[in-house]
PDB file of C-alpha atoms in Angstrom:
ATOM      1  CA  MET A  20       0.000   0.000   0.000  1.00  0.00           C
ATOM      2  CA  ILE A  21       1.297   3.438  -0.880  1.00  0.00           C
ATOM      3  CA  SER A  22       1.044   5.950   1.923  1.00  0.00           C
ATOM      4  CA  PRO A  23      -0.071   9.503   1.070  1.00  0.00           C
ATOM      5  CA  VAL A  24       2.447  10.699   3.635  1.00  0.00           C
ATOM      6  CA  GLN A  25       5.492   8.843   2.315  1.00  0.00           C
ATOM      7  CA  ASP A  26       7.257  12.135   1.658  1.00  0.00           C
ATOM      8  CA  THR A  27       6.542  15.853   1.691  1.00  0.00           C
ATOM      9  CA  GLU A  28       5.560  16.011  -1.981  1.00  0.00           C
ATOM     10  CA  THR A  29       2.932  13.237  -1.763  1.00  0.00           C
ATOM     11  CA  PHE A  30       1.595  14.621   1.512  1.00  0.00           C
ATOM     12  CA  ASP A  31       1.226  18.077  -0.056  1.00  0.00           C
ATOM     13  CA  LEU A  32      -0.557  16.553  -3.076  1.00  0.00           C
ATOM     14  CA  PHE A  33      -2.820  14.516  -0.784  1.00  0.00           C
ATOM     15  CA  ARG A  34      -3.663  17.579   1.330  1.00  0.00           C
ATOM     16  CA  THR A  35      -4.300  19.781  -1.720  1.00  0.00           C
ATOM     17  CA  ASN A  36      -6.604  17.193  -3.297  1.00  0.00           C
ATOM     18  CA  ALA A  37      -8.453  16.681  -0.013  1.00  0.00           C
ATOM     19  CA  GLU A  38      -8.956  20.430   0.333  1.00  0.00           C
ATOM     20  CA  ASN A  39     -10.134  20.735  -3.284  1.00  0.00           C
ATOM     21  CA  TRP A  40     -12.656  17.912  -2.878  1.00  0.00           C
ATOM     22  CA  TYR A  41     -13.843  19.328   0.465  1.00  0.00           C
ATOM     23  CA  THR A  42     -14.404  22.714  -1.191  1.00  0.00           C
ATOM     24  CA  TYR A  43     -16.249  21.125  -4.118  1.00  0.00           C
ATOM     25  CA  LEU A  44     -18.441  18.876  -1.957  1.00  0.00           C
ATOM     26  CA  THR A  45     -19.374  21.522   0.613  1.00  0.00           C
ATOM     27  CA  SER A  46     -20.085  24.065  -2.144  1.00  0.00           C
ATOM     28  CA  ALA A  47     -22.309  21.515  -3.881  1.00  0.00           C
ATOM     29  CA  ARG A  48     -24.043  20.835  -0.555  1.00  0.00           C
ATOM     30  CA  ASP A  49     -24.683  24.566  -0.090  1.00  0.00           C
ATOM     31  CA  VAL A  50     -26.359  24.713  -3.511  1.00  0.00           C
ATOM     32  CA  ALA A  51     -28.208  21.371  -3.355  1.00  0.00           C
ATOM     33  CA  PRO A  52     -28.401  20.052   0.225  1.00  0.00           C
ATOM     34  CA  GLU A  53     -30.915  17.388  -0.800  1.00  0.00           C
ATOM     35  CA  THR A  54     -28.373  15.965  -3.257  1.00  0.00           C
ATOM     36  CA  PHE A  55     -25.375  16.272  -0.900  1.00  0.00           C
ATOM     37  CA  PRO A  56     -26.852  15.441   2.519  1.00  0.00           C
ATOM     38  CA  HIS A  57     -23.581  14.485   4.244  1.00  0.00           C
ATOM     39  CA  ARG A  58     -20.880  16.238   6.211  1.00  0.00           C
ATOM     40  CA  PHE A  59     -17.363  15.864   4.833  1.00  0.00           C
ATOM     41  CA  HIS A  60     -14.023  15.551   6.579  1.00  0.00           C
ATOM     42  CA  PRO A  61     -12.717  17.635   8.374  1.00  0.00           C
ATOM     43  CA  GLU A  62     -16.262  18.346   9.624  1.00  0.00           C
ATOM     44  CA  PHE A  63     -17.160  16.290  12.713  1.00  0.00           C
ATOM     45  CA  ASP A  64     -18.076  12.733  11.657  1.00  0.00           C
ATOM     46  CA  GLY A  65     -17.681  13.843   8.047  1.00  0.00           C
ATOM     47  CA  LEU A  66     -17.244  11.322   5.258  1.00  0.00           C
ATOM     48  CA  ILE A  67     -13.567  10.659   4.492  1.00  0.00           C
ATOM     49  CA  LEU A  68     -12.703  10.524   0.797  1.00  0.00           C
ATOM     50  CA  TRP A  69     -10.430   7.571   0.022  1.00  0.00           C
ATOM     51  CA  ALA A  70     -10.650   7.180  -3.747  1.00  0.00           C
ATOM     52  CA  VAL A  71     -12.202   8.503  -6.936  1.00  0.00           C
ATOM     53  CA  ASP A  72     -12.634   7.201 -10.451  1.00  0.00           C
ATOM     54  CA  ASP A  73     -13.990   8.839 -13.572  1.00  0.00           C
ATOM     55  CA  ASP A  74     -17.595   8.791 -12.343  1.00  0.00           C
ATOM     56  CA  HIS A  75     -17.568   8.164  -8.581  1.00  0.00           C
ATOM     57  CA  CYS A  76     -16.236   9.260  -5.218  1.00  0.00           C
ATOM     58  CA  TYR A  77     -15.686   6.713  -2.448  1.00  0.00           C
ATOM     59  CA  PHE A  78     -15.745   7.537   1.249  1.00  0.00           C
ATOM     60  CA  TRP A  79     -15.496   5.961   4.665  1.00  0.00           C
ATOM     61  CA  ASP A  80     -18.312   6.854   7.049  1.00  0.00           C
ATOM     62  CA  PRO A  81     -16.793   7.278  10.537  1.00  0.00           C
ATOM     63  CA  SER A  82     -20.059   8.348  12.185  1.00  0.00           C
ATOM     64  CA  GLY A  83     -20.909   4.981  13.720  1.00  0.00           C
ATOM     65  CA  ASP A  84     -18.588   2.596  15.513  1.00  0.00           C
ATOM     66  CA  GLY A  85     -15.201   3.949  16.620  1.00  0.00           C
ATOM     67  CA  ASP A  86     -13.425   1.030  14.906  1.00  0.00           C
ATOM     68  CA  PRO A  87     -12.307   2.077  11.391  1.00  0.00           C
ATOM     69  CA  ASP A  88     -12.450  -1.556  10.251  1.00  0.00           C
ATOM     70  CA  THR A  89     -16.243  -1.389  10.620  1.00  0.00           C
ATOM     71  CA  TRP A  90     -16.831   1.909   8.818  1.00  0.00           C
ATOM     72  CA  PRO A  91     -19.136   1.427   5.845  1.00  0.00           C
ATOM     73  CA  VAL A  92     -18.118   2.525   2.368  1.00  0.00           C
ATOM     74  CA  VAL A  93     -20.278   5.340   1.016  1.00  0.00           C
ATOM     75  CA  PHE A  94     -20.193   6.061  -2.693  1.00  0.00           C
ATOM     76  CA  LEU A  95     -21.438   8.877  -4.889  1.00  0.00           C
ATOM     77  CA  GLU A  96     -22.072   8.880  -8.600  1.00  0.00           C
ATOM     78  CA  ASN A  97     -20.803  12.263  -9.706  1.00  0.00           C
ATOM     79  CA  THR A  98     -23.286  12.590 -12.564  1.00  0.00           C
ATOM     80  CA  GLY A  99     -26.445  10.781 -11.586  1.00  0.00           C
ATOM     81  CA  PRO A 100     -28.692   9.026  -9.167  1.00  0.00           C
ATOM     82  CA  GLY A 101     -26.886   9.750  -5.968  1.00  0.00           C
ATOM     83  CA  TRP A 102     -25.496   7.882  -3.021  1.00  0.00           C
ATOM     84  CA  GLY A 103     -25.093   4.308  -1.870  1.00  0.00           C
ATOM     85  CA  THR A 104     -23.667   2.479   1.132  1.00  0.00           C
ATOM     86  CA  HIS A 105     -21.874  -0.839   1.479  1.00  0.00           C
ATOM     87  CA  LYS A 106     -21.399  -2.360   4.905  1.00  0.00           C
ATOM     88  CA  GLY A 107     -18.050  -4.063   4.938  1.00  0.00           C
ATOM     89  CA  SER A 108     -14.378  -3.379   4.408  1.00  0.00           C
ATOM     90  CA  VAL A 109     -12.921  -1.644   1.374  1.00  0.00           C
ATOM     91  CA  ALA A 110     -11.617  -5.012   0.197  1.00  0.00           C
ATOM     92  CA  ASP A 111     -15.137  -6.482   0.517  1.00  0.00           C
ATOM     93  CA  PHE A 112     -16.579  -3.507  -1.366  1.00  0.00           C
ATOM     94  CA  LEU A 113     -14.091  -3.764  -4.225  1.00  0.00           C
ATOM     95  CA  PHE A 114     -14.540  -7.524  -4.440  1.00  0.00           C
ATOM     96  CA  ASP A 115     -18.329  -7.201  -4.513  1.00  0.00           C
ATOM     97  CA  VAL A 116     -18.224  -4.470  -7.184  1.00  0.00           C
ATOM     98  CA  ILE A 117     -15.728  -6.266  -9.417  1.00  0.00           C
ATOM     99  CA  THR A 118     -17.480  -9.626  -9.178  1.00  0.00           C
ATOM    100  CA  GLY A 119     -20.937  -8.112  -9.702  1.00  0.00           C
ATOM    101  CA  ASN A 120     -22.156  -9.087  -6.232  1.00  0.00           C
ATOM    102  CA  LEU A 121     -22.981  -5.439  -5.523  1.00  0.00           C
ATOM    103  CA  ARG A 122     -25.425  -3.755  -7.871  1.00  0.00           C
ATOM    104  CA  HIS A 123     -26.654  -0.259  -7.074  1.00  0.00           C
ATOM    105  CA  ASP A 124     -28.160   2.588  -9.097  1.00  0.00           C
ATOM    106  CA  ALA A 125     -25.314   4.865  -7.975  1.00  0.00           C
ATOM    107  CA  LEU A 126     -22.743   2.431  -9.369  1.00  0.00           C
ATOM    108  CA  TYR A 127     -22.069   1.522 -12.955  1.00  0.00           C
ATOM    109  CA  SER A 128     -25.250   1.153 -14.968  1.00  0.00           C
ATOM    110  CA  ASP A 129     -23.188  -0.136 -17.882  1.00  0.00           C
ATOM    111  CA  TRP A 130     -21.007  -2.411 -15.760  1.00  0.00           C
ATOM    112  CA  GLU A 131     -20.258  -4.953 -18.473  1.00  0.00           C
ATOM    113  CA  GLU A 132     -18.821  -2.258 -20.773  1.00  0.00           C
ATOM    114  CA  ALA A 133     -17.376   0.096 -18.148  1.00  0.00           C
ATOM    115  CA  PRO A 134     -13.640   0.070 -17.459  1.00  0.00           C
ATOM    116  CA  LYS A 135     -12.939  -1.182 -13.946  1.00  0.00           C
ATOM    117  CA  THR A 136     -10.376   1.244 -12.557  1.00  0.00           C
ATOM    118  CA  PHE A 137      -9.710   2.681  -9.115  1.00  0.00           C
ATOM    119  CA  ARG A 138      -7.144   5.280  -8.158  1.00  0.00           C
ATOM    120  CA  PRO A 139      -6.105   6.230  -4.629  1.00  0.00           C
ATOM    121  CA  ALA A 140      -7.456   9.682  -3.803  1.00  0.00           C
ATOM    122  CA  ARG A 141      -3.954  11.138  -3.536  1.00  0.00           C
ATOM    123  CA  PHE A 142      -3.516  10.798  -7.329  1.00  0.00           C
ATOM    124  CA  THR A 143      -6.579  12.829  -8.245  1.00  0.00           C
ATOM    125  CA  SER A 144      -6.677  16.413  -9.352  1.00  0.00           C
ATOM    126  CA  ASN A 145      -9.463  18.884  -9.887  1.00  0.00           C
TER     127      ASN A 145
END
């Protein structure tokens, strides 16, 4: 696993991307609170962005149990029907998405044709 804090450059990139996404998500929430009903890190119990792809954002939801291994994965389709939640680890989530065990309107509607790519959030840019 590659750490976002492996050196100053990657930490700065990670922090900049996190700040950019926070600004985007909270601005979107201000405009359309019904579409963006969540708080976002660093807000208290805010969703923590851990990855993005071309169409989705993926978060951990720390608002429940204090054990990060039990935090559900929350996902957002950037262009469409909204939000979804998967109870289980990130590995479980990725396995269920890739194998087709998890189907949700906020995930790929064209799953068979869609490229299956994930990038750690630290590599994203706005």
